[in-house]
mmCIF file of C-alpha atoms and ligand atoms in Angstrom:
data_model
loop_
_atom_site.group_PDB
_atom_site.id
_atom_site.type_symbol
_atom_site.label_atom_id
_atom_site.label_comp_id
_atom_site.label_asym_id
_atom_site.label_seq_id
_atom_site.Cartn_x
_atom_site.Cartn_y
_atom_site.Cartn_z
ATOM 1 C CA MET A 273 64.557 158.360 111.302
ATOM 2 C CA SER A 274 65.680 161.823 110.219
ATOM 3 C CA ASP A 275 63.489 164.640 111.527
ATOM 4 C CA LYS A 276 65.215 167.349 109.520
ATOM 5 C CA ARG A 277 62.933 169.562 107.472
ATOM 6 C CA LYS A 278 62.616 168.655 103.787
ATOM 7 C CA ILE A 279 64.336 171.392 101.786
ATOM 8 C CA LEU A 280 63.929 171.698 98.032
ATOM 9 C CA ILE A 281 66.486 173.964 96.384
ATOM 10 C CA GLN A 282 65.068 175.385 93.164
ATOM 11 C CA LEU A 283 67.653 176.260 90.512
ATOM 12 C CA ASP A 284 65.819 178.200 87.824
ATOM 13 C CA SER A 285 67.530 179.605 84.731
ATOM 14 C CA ASP A 286 64.871 182.340 84.401
ATOM 15 C CA PRO A 287 65.475 185.633 86.251
ATOM 16 C CA GLN A 288 62.349 185.054 88.326
ATOM 17 C CA PRO A 289 62.066 181.512 89.676
ATOM 18 C CA SER A 290 58.798 179.832 88.765
ATOM 19 C CA VAL A 291 55.965 180.331 91.249
ATOM 20 C CA PHE A 292 54.230 177.300 89.723
ATOM 21 C CA ASP A 293 57.169 175.059 90.605
ATOM 22 C CA ARG A 294 57.334 176.464 94.132
ATOM 23 C CA VAL A 295 53.656 175.855 94.801
ATOM 24 C CA VAL A 296 53.859 172.295 93.488
ATOM 25 C CA ALA A 297 56.930 171.692 95.648
ATOM 26 C CA ILE A 298 55.040 172.672 98.791
ATOM 27 C CA ASP A 299 52.005 170.613 97.781
ATOM 28 C CA ALA A 300 54.315 167.659 97.156
ATOM 29 C CA GLY A 301 55.581 167.785 100.740
ATOM 30 C CA ALA A 302 58.650 170.028 100.757
ATOM 31 C CA ASP A 303 58.812 171.939 104.065
ATOM 32 C CA GLU A 304 60.987 174.718 102.664
ATOM 33 C CA VAL A 305 61.721 175.831 99.103
ATOM 34 C CA PHE A 306 64.877 177.859 98.556
ATOM 35 C CA SER A 307 64.456 179.530 95.171
ATOM 36 C CA TYR A 308 67.338 180.807 93.056
ATOM 37 C CA GLY A 309 66.615 182.605 89.772
ATOM 38 C CA GLY A 310 68.813 183.488 86.828
ATOM 39 C CA VAL A 311 71.122 180.624 87.764
ATOM 40 C CA ARG A 312 74.108 180.185 85.464
ATOM 41 C CA PRO A 313 76.283 177.060 85.286
ATOM 42 C CA GLU A 314 79.240 178.783 86.916
ATOM 43 C CA GLN A 315 77.094 179.489 90.000
ATOM 44 C CA VAL A 316 75.991 175.900 90.475
ATOM 45 C CA ARG A 317 79.073 174.600 92.254
ATOM 46 C CA ASP A 318 78.618 176.835 95.309
ATOM 47 C CA LEU A 319 74.881 176.112 95.439
ATOM 48 C CA VAL A 320 75.557 172.358 95.366
ATOM 49 C CA HIS A 321 78.258 172.693 98.008
ATOM 50 C CA GLY A 322 75.789 174.534 100.212
ATOM 51 C CA ALA A 323 73.432 171.590 99.821
ATOM 52 C CA ILE A 324 75.837 168.711 100.347
ATOM 53 C CA PHE A 325 78.164 170.066 103.056
ATOM 54 C CA THR A 326 75.537 171.159 105.564
ATOM 55 C CA ARG A 327 73.867 167.931 106.649
ATOM 56 C CA GLY A 328 75.500 164.587 107.293
ATOM 57 C CA PRO A 329 75.104 161.848 104.658
ATOM 58 C CA LYS A 330 72.254 160.172 106.556
ATOM 59 C CA ASP A 331 70.222 163.392 106.473
ATOM 60 C CA LEU A 332 70.982 164.372 102.871
ATOM 61 C CA LYS A 333 67.834 162.713 101.604
ATOM 62 C CA ARG A 334 66.000 165.587 103.305
ATOM 63 C CA THR A 335 67.684 168.044 100.899
ATOM 64 C CA ALA A 336 67.078 167.911 97.129
ATOM 65 C CA LEU A 337 67.470 169.991 93.972
ATOM 66 C CA PHE A 338 64.813 170.935 91.432
ATOM 67 C CA VAL A 339 66.104 172.275 88.106
ATOM 68 C CA GLY A 340 63.545 174.397 86.256
ATOM 69 C CA GLY A 341 63.150 177.441 84.037
ATOM 70 C CA SER A 342 61.584 177.968 80.634
ATOM 71 C CA ASP A 343 64.767 177.108 78.704
ATOM 72 C CA VAL A 344 65.148 173.316 78.687
ATOM 73 C CA ALA A 345 68.657 173.345 77.208
ATOM 74 C CA ALA A 346 69.758 175.726 79.978
ATOM 75 C CA GLY A 347 68.146 173.386 82.514
ATOM 76 C CA GLU A 348 70.074 170.443 81.077
ATOM 77 C CA ARG A 349 73.300 172.386 81.512
ATOM 78 C CA LEU A 350 72.454 173.193 85.130
ATOM 79 C CA LEU A 351 71.661 169.531 85.806
ATOM 80 C CA ALA A 352 74.972 168.380 84.304
ATOM 81 C CA GLU A 353 76.830 170.962 86.340
ATOM 82 C CA ALA A 354 75.017 170.008 89.549
ATOM 83 C CA LEU A 355 75.920 166.332 89.092
ATOM 84 C CA ARG A 356 79.528 167.276 88.420
ATOM 85 C CA HIS A 357 79.845 168.842 91.872
ATOM 86 C CA MET A 358 78.336 166.062 93.969
ATOM 87 C CA ILE A 359 80.813 163.848 95.827
ATOM 88 C CA PRO A 360 79.171 160.405 95.833
ATOM 89 C CA ALA A 361 82.337 158.625 96.990
ATOM 90 C CA PHE A 362 81.772 160.232 100.420
ATOM 91 C CA GLY A 363 77.979 159.979 100.311
ATOM 92 C CA LEU A 364 77.875 163.728 99.746
ATOM 93 C CA ARG A 365 75.165 164.079 97.166
ATOM 94 C CA VAL A 366 71.483 165.003 96.967
ATOM 95 C CA SER A 367 68.748 163.877 94.604
ATOM 96 C CA VAL A 368 67.864 166.041 91.596
ATOM 97 C CA LEU A 369 64.774 166.433 89.419
ATOM 98 C CA LEU A 370 64.967 168.134 86.010
ATOM 99 C CA ASP A 371 61.640 169.508 84.837
ATOM 100 C CA ALA A 372 62.550 172.673 82.955
ATOM 101 C CA ASN A 373 59.466 174.042 81.201
ATOM 102 C CA GLY A 374 57.534 171.052 82.556
ATOM 103 C CA ALA A 375 59.047 169.056 79.684
ATOM 104 C CA ASN A 376 59.685 165.782 81.498
ATOM 105 C CA THR A 377 56.436 165.606 83.427
ATOM 106 C CA THR A 378 54.390 166.670 80.373
ATOM 107 C CA ALA A 379 56.014 164.127 78.043
ATOM 108 C CA ALA A 380 55.642 161.376 80.647
ATOM 109 C CA ALA A 381 51.953 162.174 81.136
ATOM 110 C CA ALA A 382 51.330 162.220 77.365
ATOM 111 C CA VAL A 383 52.983 158.852 76.785
ATOM 112 C CA ARG A 384 51.172 157.432 79.810
ATOM 113 C CA ALA A 385 47.866 158.545 78.253
ATOM 114 C CA ALA A 386 48.746 156.770 75.001
ATOM 115 C CA ALA A 387 49.679 153.601 76.898
ATOM 116 C CA ARG A 388 46.159 153.392 78.342
ATOM 117 C CA HIS A 389 44.799 152.706 74.850
ATOM 118 C CA LEU A 390 47.612 151.180 72.808
ATOM 119 C CA ASP A 391 50.271 148.540 73.243
ATOM 120 C CA LEU A 392 53.281 150.811 72.823
ATOM 121 C CA LYS A 393 55.499 147.895 71.790
ATOM 122 C CA THR A 394 53.537 147.525 68.573
ATOM 123 C CA ALA A 395 52.219 151.059 68.118
ATOM 124 C CA ARG A 396 53.350 153.310 65.297
ATOM 125 C CA ALA A 397 53.534 156.963 66.240
ATOM 126 C CA LEU A 398 53.983 160.375 64.698
ATOM 127 C CA VAL A 399 55.269 163.076 67.043
ATOM 128 C CA LEU A 400 54.504 166.490 65.588
ATOM 129 C CA GLY A 401 56.726 169.276 66.894
ATOM 130 C CA GLY A 402 59.034 166.373 67.681
ATOM 131 C CA THR A 403 62.170 168.518 67.717
ATOM 132 C CA GLY A 404 61.081 170.716 70.652
ATOM 133 C CA PRO A 405 61.946 169.966 74.273
ATOM 134 C CA VAL A 406 58.631 168.230 74.988
ATOM 135 C CA GLY A 407 58.443 166.457 71.607
ATOM 136 C CA GLN A 408 61.981 165.106 71.903
ATOM 137 C CA ARG A 409 61.155 163.598 75.265
ATOM 138 C CA VAL A 410 57.915 162.124 73.954
ATOM 139 C CA ALA A 411 59.865 160.525 71.091
ATOM 140 C CA LEU A 412 62.536 159.235 73.497
ATOM 141 C CA LEU A 413 59.982 157.655 75.832
ATOM 142 C CA LEU A 414 58.069 156.052 72.968
ATOM 143 C CA ALA A 415 61.265 154.706 71.381
ATOM 144 C CA ARG A 416 62.245 153.211 74.737
ATOM 145 C CA GLN A 417 58.889 151.378 74.827
ATOM 146 C CA GLY A 418 59.558 149.867 71.396
ATOM 147 C CA THR A 419 57.144 152.102 69.480
ATOM 148 C CA GLU A 420 57.973 152.901 65.848
ATOM 149 C CA VAL A 421 58.387 156.669 65.998
ATOM 150 C CA ARG A 422 58.276 159.203 63.203
ATOM 151 C CA VAL A 423 59.627 162.547 64.362
ATOM 152 C CA GLY A 424 57.879 165.388 62.537
ATOM 153 C CA SER A 425 59.386 168.778 61.854
ATOM 154 C CA ARG A 426 59.091 171.615 59.372
ATOM 155 C CA GLN A 427 62.706 170.787 58.518
ATOM 156 C CA GLU A 428 63.521 167.154 57.959
ATOM 157 C CA ALA A 429 67.202 167.748 58.755
ATOM 158 C CA LYS A 430 66.204 168.962 62.211
ATOM 159 C CA SER A 431 64.116 165.857 62.859
ATOM 160 C CA ALA A 432 66.967 163.662 61.563
ATOM 161 C CA ALA A 433 69.240 165.272 64.174
ATOM 162 C CA THR A 434 66.632 164.551 66.868
ATOM 163 C CA CYS A 435 66.455 160.891 65.774
ATOM 164 C CA THR A 436 70.249 160.616 65.953
ATOM 165 C CA ALA A 437 70.306 162.154 69.442
ATOM 166 C CA ILE A 438 67.646 159.740 70.689
ATOM 167 C CA ARG A 439 69.409 156.729 69.145
ATOM 168 C CA ALA A 440 72.440 157.635 71.230
ATOM 169 C CA LYS A 441 70.273 156.841 74.273
ATOM 170 C CA VAL A 442 68.085 154.073 72.792
ATOM 171 C CA ALA A 443 70.392 152.160 70.453
ATOM 172 C CA ASP A 444 67.647 149.907 69.087
ATOM 173 C CA GLY A 445 65.088 152.725 68.864
ATOM 174 C CA LYS A 446 62.884 152.568 65.781
ATOM 175 C CA LEU A 447 62.973 156.202 64.737
ATOM 176 C CA GLU A 448 62.658 157.999 61.448
ATOM 177 C CA PRO A 449 62.559 161.659 60.515
ATOM 178 C CA ALA A 450 59.568 163.082 58.674
ATOM 179 C CA ALA A 451 58.910 166.385 56.971
ATOM 180 C CA ALA A 452 55.724 167.804 58.489
ATOM 181 C CA GLY A 453 55.624 171.460 57.514
ATOM 182 C CA THR A 454 52.623 171.408 55.173
ATOM 183 C CA PRO A 455 49.254 169.603 55.399
ATOM 184 C CA ALA A 456 50.307 167.327 52.521
ATOM 185 C CA GLU A 457 53.514 166.395 54.350
ATOM 186 C CA VAL A 458 51.637 165.803 57.604
ATOM 187 C CA GLN A 459 49.184 163.583 55.737
ATOM 188 C CA ALA A 460 52.041 161.527 54.300
ATOM 189 C CA ALA A 461 53.752 161.309 57.705
ATOM 190 C CA LEU A 462 50.503 160.146 59.317
ATOM 191 C CA GLN A 463 50.071 157.187 56.958
ATOM 192 C CA GLY A 464 50.023 153.901 58.875
ATOM 193 C CA ARG A 465 50.219 155.616 62.270
ATOM 194 C CA SER A 466 47.999 154.530 65.180
ATOM 195 C CA LEU A 467 49.140 157.354 67.478
ATOM 196 C CA VAL A 468 49.791 161.047 66.974
ATOM 197 C CA ILE A 469 51.127 163.309 69.703
ATOM 198 C CA ALA A 470 51.277 166.997 68.826
ATOM 199 C CA ALA A 471 53.968 168.780 70.839
ATOM 200 C CA GLY A 472 54.227 171.843 68.640
ATOM 201 C CA ALA A 473 54.623 175.443 69.709
ATOM 202 C CA ALA A 474 51.745 177.076 71.574
ATOM 203 C CA GLY A 475 49.043 178.558 69.345
ATOM 204 C CA VAL A 476 49.942 176.669 66.168
ATOM 205 C CA THR A 477 47.704 174.080 64.478
ATOM 206 C CA LEU A 478 49.876 171.257 63.193
ATOM 207 C CA LEU A 479 47.203 168.729 62.264
ATOM 208 C CA PRO A 480 44.147 170.056 60.424
ATOM 209 C CA ARG A 481 40.883 168.094 60.616
ATOM 210 C CA SER A 482 40.904 167.320 56.877
ATOM 211 C CA VAL A 483 44.220 165.505 57.267
ATOM 212 C CA ARG A 484 42.937 163.487 60.217
ATOM 213 C CA ALA A 485 39.906 162.477 58.175
ATOM 214 C CA ALA A 486 42.277 160.999 55.596
ATOM 215 C CA SER A 487 44.000 158.841 58.237
ATOM 216 C CA PRO A 488 41.482 156.190 59.257
ATOM 217 C CA GLY A 489 44.074 154.030 61.075
ATOM 218 C CA LEU A 490 44.626 156.671 63.724
ATOM 219 C CA ARG A 491 43.422 155.408 67.131
ATOM 220 C CA VAL A 492 44.801 157.914 69.616
ATOM 221 C CA ALA A 493 45.332 161.677 69.166
ATOM 222 C CA ILE A 494 47.025 163.701 71.909
ATOM 223 C CA ASP A 495 47.536 167.472 71.732
ATOM 224 C CA LEU A 496 49.761 169.256 74.260
ATOM 225 C CA ASN A 497 49.123 172.788 73.043
ATOM 226 C CA ALA A 498 46.638 174.602 75.293
ATOM 227 C CA VAL A 499 46.768 177.938 73.461
ATOM 228 C CA PRO A 500 44.245 178.499 70.626
ATOM 229 C CA PRO A 501 44.377 177.667 67.846
ATOM 230 C CA LEU A 502 45.025 174.202 69.240
ATOM 231 C CA GLY A 503 47.545 171.766 67.782
ATOM 232 C CA ILE A 504 45.113 169.129 66.505
ATOM 233 C CA GLU A 505 41.922 170.456 65.018
ATOM 234 C CA GLY A 506 38.930 168.711 66.580
ATOM 235 C CA VAL A 507 40.675 167.740 69.817
ATOM 236 C CA GLU A 508 39.381 169.952 72.624
ATOM 237 C CA VAL A 509 41.723 171.199 75.317
ATOM 238 C CA SER A 510 39.857 169.351 78.095
ATOM 239 C CA ASP A 511 39.417 166.041 76.223
ATOM 240 C CA LYS A 512 40.565 163.146 78.352
ATOM 241 C CA GLY A 513 40.020 159.821 76.650
ATOM 242 C CA LYS A 514 37.072 161.168 74.654
ATOM 243 C CA GLU A 515 36.143 159.615 71.300
ATOM 244 C CA GLY A 516 36.271 162.033 68.394
ATOM 245 C CA ASP A 517 36.532 161.482 64.626
ATOM 246 C CA GLY A 518 37.261 157.779 65.226
ATOM 247 C CA ALA A 519 40.137 158.269 67.690
ATOM 248 C CA VAL A 520 40.526 158.535 71.469
ATOM 249 C CA CYS A 521 41.459 162.160 72.137
ATOM 250 C CA TYR A 522 43.388 163.977 74.836
ATOM 251 C CA GLY A 523 43.895 167.731 75.003
ATOM 252 C CA ALA A 524 46.497 169.673 76.978
ATOM 253 C CA VAL A 525 44.299 170.087 80.057
ATOM 254 C CA GLY A 526 43.273 166.416 79.892
ATOM 255 C CA VAL A 527 46.949 165.415 79.944
ATOM 256 C CA GLY A 528 47.727 168.192 82.435
ATOM 257 C CA GLU A 529 45.879 166.479 85.302
ATOM 258 C CA THR A 530 48.207 163.492 85.084
ATOM 259 C CA LYS A 531 51.163 165.825 84.573
ATOM 260 C CA MET A 532 50.411 167.485 87.924
ATOM 261 C CA LYS A 533 50.212 164.139 89.706
ATOM 262 C CA VAL A 534 53.496 163.037 88.138
ATOM 263 C CA HIS A 535 55.179 166.321 89.049
ATOM 264 C CA LYS A 536 54.143 165.993 92.717
ATOM 265 C CA ALA A 537 55.146 162.317 92.843
ATOM 266 C CA ALA A 538 58.549 163.167 91.379
ATOM 267 C CA VAL A 539 59.217 165.874 93.987
ATOM 268 C CA ALA A 540 58.066 163.545 96.779
ATOM 269 C CA ARG A 541 60.346 160.786 95.440
ATOM 270 C CA LEU A 542 63.384 163.066 95.768
ATOM 271 C CA PHE A 543 63.140 162.852 99.548
ATOM 272 C CA GLU A 544 63.259 159.042 99.646
ATOM 273 C CA SER A 545 67.019 158.786 99.065
ATOM 274 C CA ASN A 546 69.887 161.125 98.241
ATOM 275 C CA ASP A 547 71.133 159.392 95.080
ATOM 276 C CA GLN A 548 68.440 159.913 92.475
ATOM 277 C CA VAL A 549 68.594 161.751 89.158
ATOM 278 C CA LEU A 550 65.081 162.131 87.793
ATOM 279 C CA ASP A 551 65.104 162.945 84.081
ATOM 280 C CA ALA A 552 62.590 161.899 81.381
ATOM 281 C CA GLU A 553 62.803 158.130 81.786
ATOM 282 C CA GLU A 554 62.782 158.115 85.588
ATOM 283 C CA VAL A 555 59.815 160.490 85.562
ATOM 284 C CA TYR A 556 58.012 158.204 83.106
ATOM 285 C CA ALA A 557 58.575 155.253 85.443
ATOM 286 C CA LEU A 558 56.783 157.250 88.151
ATOM 287 C CA ALA A 559 53.918 158.011 85.761
ATOM 288 C CA GLN A 560 53.074 154.296 85.659
ATOM 289 C CA SER A 561 51.127 154.690 88.919
ATOM 290 C CA PHE A 562 48.658 157.142 87.384
HETATM 291 N N1 LIG B 205 50.058 170.707 79.284
HETATM 292 C C1 LIG B 205 51.168 171.057 79.911
HETATM 293 O O1 LIG B 205 51.245 170.919 81.103
HETATM 294 C C2 LIG B 205 52.348 171.594 79.109
HETATM 295 C C3 LIG B 205 53.594 171.798 79.711
HETATM 296 C C4 LIG B 205 54.670 172.203 78.926
HETATM 297 C C5 LIG B 205 54.465 172.477 77.581
HETATM 298 N N2 LIG B 205 53.223 172.319 77.060
HETATM 299 C C6 LIG B 205 52.967 172.571 75.644
HETATM 300 O O2 LIG B 205 53.636 171.549 74.909
HETATM 301 C C7 LIG B 205 53.955 172.050 73.615
HETATM 302 C C8 LIG B 205 55.407 171.767 73.313
HETATM 303 O O3 LIG B 205 56.223 172.526 74.176
HETATM 304 P P1 LIG B 205 57.698 172.927 73.742
HETATM 305 O O4 LIG B 205 58.237 173.823 74.779
HETATM 306 O O5 LIG B 205 58.446 171.694 73.370
HETATM 307 O O6 LIG B 205 57.366 173.739 72.396
HETATM 308 P P2 LIG B 205 58.287 174.669 71.436
HETATM 309 O O7 LIG B 205 59.712 174.414 71.700
HETATM 310 O O8 LIG B 205 57.789 176.054 71.538
HETATM 311 O O9 LIG B 205 57.886 174.138 69.989
HETATM 312 C C9 LIG B 205 57.982 172.771 69.637
HETATM 313 C C10 LIG B 205 58.235 172.637 68.151
HETATM 314 O O10 LIG B 205 57.164 173.215 67.415
HETATM 315 C C11 LIG B 205 57.676 173.622 66.127
HETATM 316 N N3 LIG B 205 57.226 175.000 65.829
HETATM 317 C C12 LIG B 205 57.638 176.133 66.424
HETATM 318 N N4 LIG B 205 57.020 177.211 65.876
HETATM 319 C C13 LIG B 205 56.223 176.719 64.915
HETATM 320 C C14 LIG B 205 55.335 177.338 63.969
HETATM 321 N N5 LIG B 205 55.124 178.660 63.955
HETATM 322 N N6 LIG B 205 54.667 176.525 63.118
HETATM 323 C C15 LIG B 205 54.841 175.189 63.140
HETATM 324 N N7 LIG B 205 55.681 174.563 64.003
HETATM 325 C C16 LIG B 205 56.339 175.321 64.879
HETATM 326 C C17 LIG B 205 59.189 173.567 66.194
HETATM 327 O O11 LIG B 205 59.605 172.412 65.463
HETATM 328 P P3 LIG B 205 60.271 172.505 63.993
HETATM 329 O O12 LIG B 205 61.034 173.787 63.912
HETATM 330 O O13 LIG B 205 61.156 171.308 63.989
HETATM 331 O O14 LIG B 205 59.155 172.406 63.036
HETATM 332 C C18 LIG B 205 59.477 173.359 67.659
HETATM 333 O O15 LIG B 205 60.625 172.575 67.904
HETATM 334 C C19 LIG B 205 53.611 173.543 73.627
HETATM 335 O O16 LIG B 205 52.381 173.745 72.979
HETATM 336 C C20 LIG B 205 53.514 173.862 75.114
HETATM 337 O O17 LIG B 205 52.665 174.956 75.350
HETATM 338 C C21 LIG B 205 52.186 171.863 77.776
#
């Protein structure tokens, strides 16, 4: 068995690499965290080479990459670039986790919460703020489970583009765009839905209480916004499976506990083999244990 220290190499697109991600890495079992901030795609090759050319293939599972930063699109570019510079034919690769802005672990925890109360294969969902990094991943994970997903946005064209992007990954995904910029539009989009997940921007209410009251079929309401005013009026930030206005409610802190467990499990998983790429769906698979 390898006795090399477990090294997590943090590639963060923000100038200052996230302290949050470093602390979680240590708590998840990394012995050392090498943090790089302001990482640009053209710098990734040398960082990956430093990771894969130092230890022999049998020890490379003790080295892994974590891609973070507040800009999820930038994180996706860093992940793609990192994978491009691995050399799997010679066993020269390391495992990678993408969790820029906490998007993958948050979406996985939210969908896991919904799955505790609904059969996702038959559920019908509305994802508010469904075009953002977290919302897109929520919609992807739900579509993969067979849920009928309406992707809400202030601009229907934007949600149509999100649906198209998700269908490229889930060909049989049941997705439809929905305008959700006004209370009347949200009310229409919520018709016939058993699940709503609000993944809108921090500090913006997307679902007013009056609209919820007009949607008696709603069984589960999950809000990921922790900054007042909250995303779903009537769902408290610490709600965790609490009944409210006829639905089971989760707030951002309620979901956040599972998110933390998933985040730690995902980092720990990196050190089990050197060939893993943990993006939304792989992270959701890990969330099944919580
Ligand atoms: N609990 C946790 O651990 C955790 C971790 C990460 C993130 N979060 C929270 O999860 C939520 C989603 O994160 P994110 O990074 O995906 O959010 P985001 O990109 O800031 O916003 C998501 C979507 O909200 C809509 N939006 C933006 N400004 C708006 C406004 N003024 N009024 C109405 N809609 C607006 C936009 O969609 P359209 O333009 O298409 O309408 C946008 O795509 C945030 O509240 C974030 O704080 C929680």
